[in-house]
PDB file of C-alpha atoms in Angstrom:
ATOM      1  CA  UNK E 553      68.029 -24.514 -12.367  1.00  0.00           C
ATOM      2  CA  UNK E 554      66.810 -25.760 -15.796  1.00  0.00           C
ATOM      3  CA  UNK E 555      64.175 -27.309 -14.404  1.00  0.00           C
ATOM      4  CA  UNK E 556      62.907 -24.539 -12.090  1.00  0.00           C
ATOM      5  CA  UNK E 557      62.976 -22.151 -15.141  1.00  0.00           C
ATOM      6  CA  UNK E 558      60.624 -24.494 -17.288  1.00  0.00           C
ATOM      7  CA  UNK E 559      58.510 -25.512 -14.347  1.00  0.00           C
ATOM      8  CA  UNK E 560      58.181 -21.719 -13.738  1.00  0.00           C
ATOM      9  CA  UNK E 561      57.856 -20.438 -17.288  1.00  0.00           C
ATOM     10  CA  UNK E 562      55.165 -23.460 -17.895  1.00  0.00           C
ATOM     11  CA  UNK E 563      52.967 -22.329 -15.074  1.00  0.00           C
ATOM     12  CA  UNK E 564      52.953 -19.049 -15.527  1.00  0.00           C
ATOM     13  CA  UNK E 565      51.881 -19.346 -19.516  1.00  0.00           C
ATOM     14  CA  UNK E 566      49.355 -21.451 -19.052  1.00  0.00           C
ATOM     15  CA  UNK E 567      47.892 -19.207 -16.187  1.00  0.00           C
ATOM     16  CA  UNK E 568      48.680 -15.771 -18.061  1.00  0.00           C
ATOM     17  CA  UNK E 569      45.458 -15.556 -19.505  1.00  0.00           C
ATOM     18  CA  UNK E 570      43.200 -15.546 -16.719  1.00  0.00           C
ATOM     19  CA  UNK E 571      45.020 -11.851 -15.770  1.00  0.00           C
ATOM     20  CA  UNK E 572      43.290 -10.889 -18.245  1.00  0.00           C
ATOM     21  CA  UNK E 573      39.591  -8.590 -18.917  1.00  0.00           C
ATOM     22  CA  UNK E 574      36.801  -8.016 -20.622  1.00  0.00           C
ATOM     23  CA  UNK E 575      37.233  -8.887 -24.128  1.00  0.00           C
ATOM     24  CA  UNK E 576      40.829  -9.378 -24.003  1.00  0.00           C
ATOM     25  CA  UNK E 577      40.081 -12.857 -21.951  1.00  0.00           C
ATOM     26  CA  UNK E 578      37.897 -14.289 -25.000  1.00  0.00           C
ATOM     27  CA  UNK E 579      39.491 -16.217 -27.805  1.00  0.00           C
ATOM     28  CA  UNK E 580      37.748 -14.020 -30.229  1.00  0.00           C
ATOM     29  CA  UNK E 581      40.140 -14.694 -32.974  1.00  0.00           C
ATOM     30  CA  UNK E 582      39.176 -18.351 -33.111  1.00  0.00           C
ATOM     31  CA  UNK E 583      35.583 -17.867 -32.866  1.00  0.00           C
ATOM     32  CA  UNK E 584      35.970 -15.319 -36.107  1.00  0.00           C
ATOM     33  CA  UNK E 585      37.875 -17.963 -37.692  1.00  0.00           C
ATOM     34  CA  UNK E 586      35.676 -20.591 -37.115  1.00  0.00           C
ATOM     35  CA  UNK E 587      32.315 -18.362 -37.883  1.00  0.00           C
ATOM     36  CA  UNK E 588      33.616 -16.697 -41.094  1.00  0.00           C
ATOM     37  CA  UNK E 589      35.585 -20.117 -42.521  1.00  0.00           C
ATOM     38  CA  UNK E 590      30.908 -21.938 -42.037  1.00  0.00           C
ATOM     39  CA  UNK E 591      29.973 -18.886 -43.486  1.00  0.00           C
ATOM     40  CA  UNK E 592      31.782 -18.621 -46.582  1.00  0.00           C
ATOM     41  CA  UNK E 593      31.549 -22.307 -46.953  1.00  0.00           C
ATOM     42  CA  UNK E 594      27.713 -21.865 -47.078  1.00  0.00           C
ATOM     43  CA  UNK E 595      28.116 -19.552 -49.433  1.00  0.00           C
ATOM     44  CA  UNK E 596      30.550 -21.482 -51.651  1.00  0.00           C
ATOM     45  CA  UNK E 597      28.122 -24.265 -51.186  1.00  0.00           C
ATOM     46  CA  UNK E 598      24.919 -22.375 -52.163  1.00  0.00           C
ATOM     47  CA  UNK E 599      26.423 -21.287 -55.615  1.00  0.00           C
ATOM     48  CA  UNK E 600      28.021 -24.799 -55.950  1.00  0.00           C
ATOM     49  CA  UNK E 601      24.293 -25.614 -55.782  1.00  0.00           C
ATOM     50  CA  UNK E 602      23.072 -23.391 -58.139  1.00  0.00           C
ATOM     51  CA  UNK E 603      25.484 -24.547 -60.482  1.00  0.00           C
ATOM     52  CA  UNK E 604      24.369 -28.134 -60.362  1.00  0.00           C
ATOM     53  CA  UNK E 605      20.984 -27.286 -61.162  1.00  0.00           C
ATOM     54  CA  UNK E 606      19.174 -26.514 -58.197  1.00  0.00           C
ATOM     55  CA  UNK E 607      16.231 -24.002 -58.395  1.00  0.00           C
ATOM     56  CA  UNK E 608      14.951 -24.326 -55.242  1.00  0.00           C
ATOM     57  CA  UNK E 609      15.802 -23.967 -51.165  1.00  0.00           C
ATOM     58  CA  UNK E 610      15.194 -27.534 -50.759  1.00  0.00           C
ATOM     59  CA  UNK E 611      17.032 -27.981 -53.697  1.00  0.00           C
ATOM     60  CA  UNK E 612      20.218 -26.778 -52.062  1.00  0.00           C
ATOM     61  CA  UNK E 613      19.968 -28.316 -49.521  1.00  0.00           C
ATOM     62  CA  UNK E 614      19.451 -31.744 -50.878  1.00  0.00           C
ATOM     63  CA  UNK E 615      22.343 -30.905 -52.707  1.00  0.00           C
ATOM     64  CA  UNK E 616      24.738 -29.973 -49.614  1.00  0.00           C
ATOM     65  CA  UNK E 617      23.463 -33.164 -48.406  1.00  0.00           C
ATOM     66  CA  UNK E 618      24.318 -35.166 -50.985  1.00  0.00           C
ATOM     67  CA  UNK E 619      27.783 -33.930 -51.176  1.00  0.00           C
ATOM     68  CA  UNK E 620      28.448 -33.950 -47.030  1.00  0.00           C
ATOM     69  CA  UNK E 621      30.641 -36.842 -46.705  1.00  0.00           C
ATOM     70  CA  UNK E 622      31.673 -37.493 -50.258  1.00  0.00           C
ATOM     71  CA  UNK E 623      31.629 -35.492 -53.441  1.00  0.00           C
ATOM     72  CA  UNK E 624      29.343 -37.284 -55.818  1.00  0.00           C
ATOM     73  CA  UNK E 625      30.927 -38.326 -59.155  1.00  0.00           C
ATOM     74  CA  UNK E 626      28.448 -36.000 -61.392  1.00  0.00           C
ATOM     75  CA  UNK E 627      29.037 -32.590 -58.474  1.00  0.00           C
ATOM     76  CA  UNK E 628      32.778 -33.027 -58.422  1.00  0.00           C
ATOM     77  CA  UNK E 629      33.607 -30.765 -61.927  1.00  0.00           C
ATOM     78  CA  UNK E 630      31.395 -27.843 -60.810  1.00  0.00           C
ATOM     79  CA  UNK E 631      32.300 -27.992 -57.358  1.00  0.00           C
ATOM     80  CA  UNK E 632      36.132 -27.742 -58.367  1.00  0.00           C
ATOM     81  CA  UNK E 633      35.181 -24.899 -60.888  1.00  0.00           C
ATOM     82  CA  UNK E 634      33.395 -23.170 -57.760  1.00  0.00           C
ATOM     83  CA  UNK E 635      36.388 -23.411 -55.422  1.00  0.00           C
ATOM     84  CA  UNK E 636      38.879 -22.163 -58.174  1.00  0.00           C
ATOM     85  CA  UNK E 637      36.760 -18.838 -58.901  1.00  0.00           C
ATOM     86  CA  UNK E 638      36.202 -18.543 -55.022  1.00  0.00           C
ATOM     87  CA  UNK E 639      40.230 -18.250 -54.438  1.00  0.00           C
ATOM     88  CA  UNK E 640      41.572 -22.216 -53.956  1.00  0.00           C
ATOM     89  CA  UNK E 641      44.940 -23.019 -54.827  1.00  0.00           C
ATOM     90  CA  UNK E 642      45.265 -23.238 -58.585  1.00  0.00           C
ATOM     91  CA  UNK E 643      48.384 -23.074 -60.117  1.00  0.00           C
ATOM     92  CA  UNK E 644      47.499 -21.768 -63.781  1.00  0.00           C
ATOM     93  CA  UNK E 645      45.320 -19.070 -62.211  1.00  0.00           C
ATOM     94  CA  UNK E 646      48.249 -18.396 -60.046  1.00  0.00           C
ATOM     95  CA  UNK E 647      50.856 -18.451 -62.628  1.00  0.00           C
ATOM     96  CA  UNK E 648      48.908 -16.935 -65.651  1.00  0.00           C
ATOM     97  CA  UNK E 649      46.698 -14.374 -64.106  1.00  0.00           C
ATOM     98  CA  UNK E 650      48.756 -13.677 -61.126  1.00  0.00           C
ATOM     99  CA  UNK E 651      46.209 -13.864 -58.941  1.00  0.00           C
ATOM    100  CA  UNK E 652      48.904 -13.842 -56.030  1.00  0.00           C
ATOM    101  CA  UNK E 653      45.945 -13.377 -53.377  1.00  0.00           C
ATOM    102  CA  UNK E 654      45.282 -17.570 -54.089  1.00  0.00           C
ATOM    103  CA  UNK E 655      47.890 -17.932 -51.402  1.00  0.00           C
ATOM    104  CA  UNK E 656      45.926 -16.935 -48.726  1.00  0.00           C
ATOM    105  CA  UNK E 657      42.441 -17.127 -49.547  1.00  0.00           C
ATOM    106  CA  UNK E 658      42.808 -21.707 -49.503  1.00  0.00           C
ATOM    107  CA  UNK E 659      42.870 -21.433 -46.121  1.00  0.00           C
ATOM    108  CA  UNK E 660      39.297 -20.274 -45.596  1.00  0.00           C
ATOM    109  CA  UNK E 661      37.599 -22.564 -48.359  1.00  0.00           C
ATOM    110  CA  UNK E 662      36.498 -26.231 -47.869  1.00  0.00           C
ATOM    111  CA  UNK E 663      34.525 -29.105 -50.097  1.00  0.00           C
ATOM    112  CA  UNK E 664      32.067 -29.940 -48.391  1.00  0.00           C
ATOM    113  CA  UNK E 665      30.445 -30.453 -44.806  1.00  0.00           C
ATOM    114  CA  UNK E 666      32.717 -33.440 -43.870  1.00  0.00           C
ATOM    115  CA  UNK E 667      36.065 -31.858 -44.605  1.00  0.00           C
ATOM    116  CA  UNK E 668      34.146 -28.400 -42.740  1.00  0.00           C
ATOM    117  CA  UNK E 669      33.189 -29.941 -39.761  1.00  0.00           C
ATOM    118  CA  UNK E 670      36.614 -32.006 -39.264  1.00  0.00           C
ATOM    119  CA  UNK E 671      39.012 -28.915 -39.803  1.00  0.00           C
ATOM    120  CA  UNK E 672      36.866 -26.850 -37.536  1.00  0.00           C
ATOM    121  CA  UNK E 673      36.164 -28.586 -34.493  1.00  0.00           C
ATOM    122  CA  UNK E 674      40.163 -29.112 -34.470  1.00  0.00           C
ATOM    123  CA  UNK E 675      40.799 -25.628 -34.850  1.00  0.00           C
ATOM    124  CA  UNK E 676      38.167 -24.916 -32.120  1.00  0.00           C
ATOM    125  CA  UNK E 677      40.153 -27.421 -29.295  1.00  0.00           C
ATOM    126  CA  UNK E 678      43.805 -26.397 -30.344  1.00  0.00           C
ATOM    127  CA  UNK E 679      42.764 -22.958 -31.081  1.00  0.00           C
ATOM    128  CA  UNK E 680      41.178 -21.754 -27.874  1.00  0.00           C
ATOM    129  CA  UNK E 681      43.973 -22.942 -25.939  1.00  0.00           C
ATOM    130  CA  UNK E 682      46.653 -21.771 -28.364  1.00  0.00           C
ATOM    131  CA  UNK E 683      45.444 -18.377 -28.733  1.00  0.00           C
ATOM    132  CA  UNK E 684      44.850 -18.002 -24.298  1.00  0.00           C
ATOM    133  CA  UNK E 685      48.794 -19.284 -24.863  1.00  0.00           C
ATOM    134  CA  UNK E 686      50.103 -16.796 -27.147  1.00  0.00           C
ATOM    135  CA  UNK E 687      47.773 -14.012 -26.985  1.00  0.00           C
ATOM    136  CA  UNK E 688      45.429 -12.593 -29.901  1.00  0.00           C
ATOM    137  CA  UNK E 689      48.040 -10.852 -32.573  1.00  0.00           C
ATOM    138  CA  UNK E 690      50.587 -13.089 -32.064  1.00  0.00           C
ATOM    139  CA  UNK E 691      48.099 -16.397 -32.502  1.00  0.00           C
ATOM    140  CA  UNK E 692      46.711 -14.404 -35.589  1.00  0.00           C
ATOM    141  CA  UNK E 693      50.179 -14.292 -36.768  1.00  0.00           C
ATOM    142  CA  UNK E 694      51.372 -17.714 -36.479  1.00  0.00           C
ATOM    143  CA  UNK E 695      48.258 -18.966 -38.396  1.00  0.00           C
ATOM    144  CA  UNK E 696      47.952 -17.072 -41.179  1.00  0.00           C
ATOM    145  CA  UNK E 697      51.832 -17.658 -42.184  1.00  0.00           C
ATOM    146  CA  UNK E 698      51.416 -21.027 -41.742  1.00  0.00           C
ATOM    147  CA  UNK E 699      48.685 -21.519 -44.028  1.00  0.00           C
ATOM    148  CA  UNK E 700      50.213 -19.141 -46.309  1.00  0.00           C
ATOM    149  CA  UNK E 701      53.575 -21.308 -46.195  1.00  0.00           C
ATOM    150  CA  UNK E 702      50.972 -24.245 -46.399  1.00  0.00           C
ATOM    151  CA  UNK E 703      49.690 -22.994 -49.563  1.00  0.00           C
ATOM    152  CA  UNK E 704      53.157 -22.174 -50.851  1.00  0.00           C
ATOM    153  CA  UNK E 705      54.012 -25.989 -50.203  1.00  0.00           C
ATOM    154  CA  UNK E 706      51.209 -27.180 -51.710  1.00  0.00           C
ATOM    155  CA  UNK E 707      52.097 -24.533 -55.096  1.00  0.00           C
ATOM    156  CA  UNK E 708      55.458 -25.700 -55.565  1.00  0.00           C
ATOM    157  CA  UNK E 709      55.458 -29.528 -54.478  1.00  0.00           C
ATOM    158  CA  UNK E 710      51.940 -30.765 -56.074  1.00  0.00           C
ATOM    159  CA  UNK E 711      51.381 -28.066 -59.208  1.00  0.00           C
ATOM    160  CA  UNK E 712      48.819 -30.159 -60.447  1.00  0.00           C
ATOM    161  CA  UNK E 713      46.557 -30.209 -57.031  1.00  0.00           C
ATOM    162  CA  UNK E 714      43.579 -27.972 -56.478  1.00  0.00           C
ATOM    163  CA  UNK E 715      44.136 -27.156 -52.646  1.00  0.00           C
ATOM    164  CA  UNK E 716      41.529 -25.698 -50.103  1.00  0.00           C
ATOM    165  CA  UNK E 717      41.422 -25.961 -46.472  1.00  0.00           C
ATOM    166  CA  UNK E 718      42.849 -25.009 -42.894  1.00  0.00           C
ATOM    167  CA  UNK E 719      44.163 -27.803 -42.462  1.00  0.00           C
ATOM    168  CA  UNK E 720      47.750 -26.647 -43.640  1.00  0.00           C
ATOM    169  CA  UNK E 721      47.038 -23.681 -40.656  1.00  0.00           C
ATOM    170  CA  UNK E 722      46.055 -26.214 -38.422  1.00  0.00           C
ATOM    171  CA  UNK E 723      49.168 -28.551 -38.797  1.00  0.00           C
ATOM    172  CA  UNK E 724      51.234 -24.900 -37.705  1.00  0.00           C
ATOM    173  CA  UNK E 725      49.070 -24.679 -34.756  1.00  0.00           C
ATOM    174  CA  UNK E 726      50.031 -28.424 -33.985  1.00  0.00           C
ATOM    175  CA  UNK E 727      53.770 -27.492 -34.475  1.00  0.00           C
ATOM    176  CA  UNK E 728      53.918 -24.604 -32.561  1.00  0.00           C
ATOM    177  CA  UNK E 729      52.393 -26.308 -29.484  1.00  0.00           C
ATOM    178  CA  UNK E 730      55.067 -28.942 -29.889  1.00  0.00           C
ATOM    179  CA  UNK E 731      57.388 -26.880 -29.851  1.00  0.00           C
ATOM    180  CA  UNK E 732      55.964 -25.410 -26.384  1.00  0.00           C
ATOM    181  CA  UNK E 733      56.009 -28.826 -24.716  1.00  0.00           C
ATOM    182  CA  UNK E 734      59.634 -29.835 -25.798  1.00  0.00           C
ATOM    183  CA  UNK E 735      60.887 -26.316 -24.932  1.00  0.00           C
ATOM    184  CA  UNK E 736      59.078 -26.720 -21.316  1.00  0.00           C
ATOM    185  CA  UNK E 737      59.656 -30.613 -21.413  1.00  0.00           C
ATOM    186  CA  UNK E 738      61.615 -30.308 -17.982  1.00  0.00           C
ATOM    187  CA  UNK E 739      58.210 -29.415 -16.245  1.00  0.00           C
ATOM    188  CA  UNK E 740      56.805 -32.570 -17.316  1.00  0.00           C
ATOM    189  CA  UNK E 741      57.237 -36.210 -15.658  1.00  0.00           C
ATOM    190  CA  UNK E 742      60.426 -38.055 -16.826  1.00  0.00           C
ATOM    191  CA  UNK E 743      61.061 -35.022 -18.890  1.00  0.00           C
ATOM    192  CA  UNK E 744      58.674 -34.894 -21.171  1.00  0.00           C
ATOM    193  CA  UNK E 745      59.362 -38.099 -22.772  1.00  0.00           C
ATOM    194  CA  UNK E 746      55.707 -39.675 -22.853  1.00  0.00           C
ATOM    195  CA  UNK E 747      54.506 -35.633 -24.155  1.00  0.00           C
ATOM    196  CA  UNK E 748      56.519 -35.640 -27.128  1.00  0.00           C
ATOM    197  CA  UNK E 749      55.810 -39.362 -28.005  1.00  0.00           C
ATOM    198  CA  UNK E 750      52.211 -38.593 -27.903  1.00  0.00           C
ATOM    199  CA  UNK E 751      53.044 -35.643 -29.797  1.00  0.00           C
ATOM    200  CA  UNK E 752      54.751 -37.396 -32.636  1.00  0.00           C
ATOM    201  CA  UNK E 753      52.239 -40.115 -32.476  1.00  0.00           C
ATOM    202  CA  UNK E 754      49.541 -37.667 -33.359  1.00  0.00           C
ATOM    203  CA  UNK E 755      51.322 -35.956 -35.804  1.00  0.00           C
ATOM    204  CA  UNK E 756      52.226 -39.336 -37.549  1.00  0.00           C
ATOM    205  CA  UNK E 757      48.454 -40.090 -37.624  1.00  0.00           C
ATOM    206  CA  UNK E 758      47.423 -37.202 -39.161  1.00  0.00           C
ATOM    207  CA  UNK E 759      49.833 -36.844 -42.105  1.00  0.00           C
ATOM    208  CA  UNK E 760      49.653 -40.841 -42.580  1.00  0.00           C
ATOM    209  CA  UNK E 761      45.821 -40.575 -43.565  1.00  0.00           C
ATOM    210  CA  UNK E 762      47.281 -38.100 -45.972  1.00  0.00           C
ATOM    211  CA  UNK E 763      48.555 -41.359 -47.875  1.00  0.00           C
ATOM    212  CA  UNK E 764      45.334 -43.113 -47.338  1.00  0.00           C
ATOM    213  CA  UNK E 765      42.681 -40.656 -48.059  1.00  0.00           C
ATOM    214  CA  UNK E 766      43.080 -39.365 -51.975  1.00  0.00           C
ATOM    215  CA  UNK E 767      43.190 -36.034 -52.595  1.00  0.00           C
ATOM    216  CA  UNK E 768      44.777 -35.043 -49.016  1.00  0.00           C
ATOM    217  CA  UNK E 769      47.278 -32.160 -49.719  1.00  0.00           C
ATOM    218  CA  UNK E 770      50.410 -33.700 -47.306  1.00  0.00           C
ATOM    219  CA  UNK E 771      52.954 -31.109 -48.783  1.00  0.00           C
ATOM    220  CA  UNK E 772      50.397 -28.448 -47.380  1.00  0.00           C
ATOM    221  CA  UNK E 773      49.984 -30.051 -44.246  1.00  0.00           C
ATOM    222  CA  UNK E 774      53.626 -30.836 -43.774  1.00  0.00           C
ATOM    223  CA  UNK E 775      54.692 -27.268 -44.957  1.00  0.00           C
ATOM    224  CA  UNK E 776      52.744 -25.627 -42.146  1.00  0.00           C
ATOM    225  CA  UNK E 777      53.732 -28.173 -39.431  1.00  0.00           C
ATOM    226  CA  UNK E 778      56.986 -26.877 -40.444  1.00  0.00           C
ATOM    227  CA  UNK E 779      57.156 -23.602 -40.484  1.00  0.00           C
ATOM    228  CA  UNK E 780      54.859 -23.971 -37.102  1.00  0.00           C
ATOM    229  CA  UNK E 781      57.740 -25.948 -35.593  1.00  0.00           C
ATOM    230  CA  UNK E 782      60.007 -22.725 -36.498  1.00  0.00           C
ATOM    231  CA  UNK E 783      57.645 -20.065 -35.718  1.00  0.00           C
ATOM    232  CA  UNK E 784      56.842 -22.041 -32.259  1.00  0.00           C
ATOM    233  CA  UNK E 785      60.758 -22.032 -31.591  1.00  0.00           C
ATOM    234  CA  UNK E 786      60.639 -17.623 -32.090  1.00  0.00           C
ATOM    235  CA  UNK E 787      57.325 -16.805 -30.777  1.00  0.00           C
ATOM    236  CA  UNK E 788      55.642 -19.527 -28.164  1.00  0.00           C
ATOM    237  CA  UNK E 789      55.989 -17.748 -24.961  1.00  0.00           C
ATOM    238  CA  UNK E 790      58.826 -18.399 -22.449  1.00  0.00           C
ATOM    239  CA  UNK E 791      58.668 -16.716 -19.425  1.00  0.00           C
ATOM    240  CA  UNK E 792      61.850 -15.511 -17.355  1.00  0.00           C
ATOM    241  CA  UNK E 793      62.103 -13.871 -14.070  1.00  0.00           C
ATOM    242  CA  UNK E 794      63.442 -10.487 -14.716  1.00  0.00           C
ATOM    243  CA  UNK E 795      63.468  -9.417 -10.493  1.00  0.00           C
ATOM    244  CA  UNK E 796      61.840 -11.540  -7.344  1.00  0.00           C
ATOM    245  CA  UNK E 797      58.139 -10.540  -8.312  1.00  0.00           C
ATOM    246  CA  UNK E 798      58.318  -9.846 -12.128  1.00  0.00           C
ATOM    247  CA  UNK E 799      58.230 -12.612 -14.816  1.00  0.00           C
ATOM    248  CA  UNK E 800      57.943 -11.355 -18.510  1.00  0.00           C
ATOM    249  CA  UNK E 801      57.744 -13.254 -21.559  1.00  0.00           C
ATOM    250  CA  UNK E 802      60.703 -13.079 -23.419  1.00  0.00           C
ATOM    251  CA  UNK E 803      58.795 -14.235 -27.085  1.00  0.00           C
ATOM    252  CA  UNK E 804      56.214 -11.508 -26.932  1.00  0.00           C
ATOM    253  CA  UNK E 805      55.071  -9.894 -30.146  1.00  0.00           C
ATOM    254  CA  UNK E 806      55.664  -6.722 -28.142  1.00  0.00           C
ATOM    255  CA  UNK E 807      59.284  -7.663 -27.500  1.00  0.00           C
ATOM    256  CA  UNK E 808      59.837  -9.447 -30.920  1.00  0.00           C
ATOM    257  CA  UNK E 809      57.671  -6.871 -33.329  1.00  0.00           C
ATOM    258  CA  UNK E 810      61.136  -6.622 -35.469  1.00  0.00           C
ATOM    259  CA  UNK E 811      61.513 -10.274 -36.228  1.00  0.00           C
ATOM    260  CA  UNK E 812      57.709 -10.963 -36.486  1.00  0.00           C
ATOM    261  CA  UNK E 813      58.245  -8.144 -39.399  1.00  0.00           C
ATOM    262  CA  UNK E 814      60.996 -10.422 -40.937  1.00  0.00           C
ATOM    263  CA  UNK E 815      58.668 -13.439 -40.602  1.00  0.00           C
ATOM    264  CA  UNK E 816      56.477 -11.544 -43.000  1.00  0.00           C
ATOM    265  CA  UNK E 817      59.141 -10.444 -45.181  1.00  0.00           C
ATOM    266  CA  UNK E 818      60.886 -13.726 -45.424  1.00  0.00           C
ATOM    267  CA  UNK E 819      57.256 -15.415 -46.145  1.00  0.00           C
ATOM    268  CA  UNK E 820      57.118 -12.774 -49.187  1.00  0.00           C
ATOM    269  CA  UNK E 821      60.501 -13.837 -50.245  1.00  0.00           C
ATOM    270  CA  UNK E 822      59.812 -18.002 -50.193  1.00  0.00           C
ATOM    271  CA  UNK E 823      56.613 -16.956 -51.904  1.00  0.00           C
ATOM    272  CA  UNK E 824      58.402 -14.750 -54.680  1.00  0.00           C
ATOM    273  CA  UNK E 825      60.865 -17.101 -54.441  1.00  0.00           C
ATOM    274  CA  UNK E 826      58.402 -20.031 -55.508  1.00  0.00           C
ATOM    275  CA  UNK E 827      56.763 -18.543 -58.209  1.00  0.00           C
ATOM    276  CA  UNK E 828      60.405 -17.803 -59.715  1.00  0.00           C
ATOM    277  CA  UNK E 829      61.419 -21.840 -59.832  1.00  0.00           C
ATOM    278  CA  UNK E 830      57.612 -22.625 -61.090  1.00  0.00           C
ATOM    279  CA  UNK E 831      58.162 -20.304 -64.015  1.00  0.00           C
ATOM    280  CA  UNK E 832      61.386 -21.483 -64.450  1.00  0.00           C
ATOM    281  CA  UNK E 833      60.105 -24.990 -65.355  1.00  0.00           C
ATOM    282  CA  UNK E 834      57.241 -24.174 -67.228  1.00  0.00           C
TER     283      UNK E 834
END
C-alpha cells in the first residue's frame, strides 16, 4: 500500500505541471531569478570598475575580465567595499547601522563572472524542475527563506566573513529535492537506496570544496541545505487520492497558507533571535 501511494504520488508530481496553461506552465520565477541576479551583477561589476580606475567601456571590460576567474590581488579591497555598499553580508553594517535588509539582499550579489556563471547555471537545472515540482509561490517561498536562513548562518557562525551569493538558496533547493526522493523513495528501484546515495554523494561534494576553496561560506551553504531539508519535509508535494478519480496534493501552499505564514514568522524570530546572541557577545 506504501508503495502504491509513493509510486502514485511520484507520478502524478512530476506530471502535474504539464496540466497546466499559458504562463502558468513557464518557470518564470527562475528565469527572473536568473536574469535579475546577471543584471545586478553587471551593475555591481561596472561600478566595481569605475572604482578601480577605469574611464573607459573597454576599460570595464578589461577589468571584468581580469577579475572572471579570480579576484586580482590589487581589485580585491574595492571589490569587497563595492559588495558591502551593494547589500552583502557584513556584520558591523548589520549590527551598527541595522541595516537588517543585508539578510536578504546576499543572495542576489556575486564576485565575479566565475562564481556568476557557476551559481546560475545550477539554479537554472535544479530550478526549472523544482519550481514545475512545487509550483511558482511555493518555489518562491522555499528559496528566499533558505537564503535568508543561509545568510543568518553565515551572520552568526562566521561574523568575520563578507558573504554574497545564491549559493546558500541553492543548497535549500538541493535539500528540498532530497527530501522529495526519500519521501517517494518506495517508487524507486531497491527503494531508493542508489537515489539517496547519489544524493548524499553530491551534497558531500559540494560542501567539501567548501574546505578546499578559501573564502567558501559552508555555514551558509549548510544553513540553507538545512532548513531546505525541513521546508522540503512541510511543503514538497505529496499527492493522495482523496476519491477514485481525484488526487490532491496534500503540501500545497493553498492547503498549508497557515504554516507557510509561521515559516515566515519563525524565520523573523531565528533572525531576531541571532542578532540578540551577536550583541550579546560583542
Amino acid at each position: 500500500m506504501h508503495t502504491a501511494n509513493a509510486r502514485l504520488s511520484y507520478q502524478v508530481a512530476l506530471a502535474h505541471y504539464r496540466s497546466r496553461r499559458g504562463l502558468d506552465r513557464v518557470t518564470w520565477v527562475t528565469w527572473l531569478l536568473v536574469i535579475g541576479t546577471c543584471a545586478l551583477w553587471g551593475y555591481t561589476a561596472y561600478q566595481a570598475a569605475l572604482a578601480a580606475g577605469a574611464h573607459t567601456w573597454r576599460g570595464v571590460l578589461e577589468h571584468i575580465q581580469a577579475n572572471a576567474i579570480s579576484i586580482q590581488a590589487g581589485d580585491d579591497a574595492a571589490l569587497t567595499q563595492g559588495l558591502i555598499a551593494y547589500g552583502a553580508k557584513y556584520n558591523p553594517a548589520i549590527i551598527e547601522q541595522h541595516e537588517y535588509w543585508r539578510f536578504l539582499t546576499p543572495m542576489f550579489l556575486h564576485a565575479n563572472a566565475l562564481h556568476l556563471a557557476i551559481n546560475m547555471l545550477n539554479l537554472l537545472m535544479l530550478g526549472v524542475f523544482l519550481e514545475r515540482l512545487l509550483g511558482h509561490m511555493r518555489y518562491l517561498l522555499i528559496y528566499l527563506i533558505a537564503g535568508i536562513v543561509s545568510v543568518v548562518a553565515s551572520f552568526y557562525f562566521a561574523p568575520e566573513e563578507v558573504s554574497i551569493g545564491a549559493s546558500g538558496a541553492i543548497f535549500g533547493l538541493v535539500g528540498v529535492f532530497s527530501v522529495f526522493i526519500i519521501t517517494h523513495r518506495r517508487a524507486f528501484p531497491a527503494g531508493g537506496l542508489f537515489s539517496i546515495l547519489f544524493l548524499i554523494v553530491i551534497i558531500g561534494i559540494n560542501l567539501g570544496v567548501g574546505f578546499v576553496i578559501p573564502n567558501v561560506d559552508n555555514y551558509a551553504h549548510l544553513g540553507g541545505l538545512l532548513s531546505g531539508c525541513l521546508l522540503g519535509w512541510f511543503f514538497s508535494p505529496l499527492y493522495r487520492r482523496q476519491s477514485t478519480y481525484t488526487v490532491v496534493d496534500c503540501h500545497s501552499l493553498a492547503r498549508r497558507w497557515p504554516l507557510a505564514l509561521l515559516t515566515i514568522l519563525g524565520t523573523l524570530i531565528l533572525t531576531i533571535i541571532s542578532l540578540y546572541l551577536i550583541g550579546a557577545k560583542a
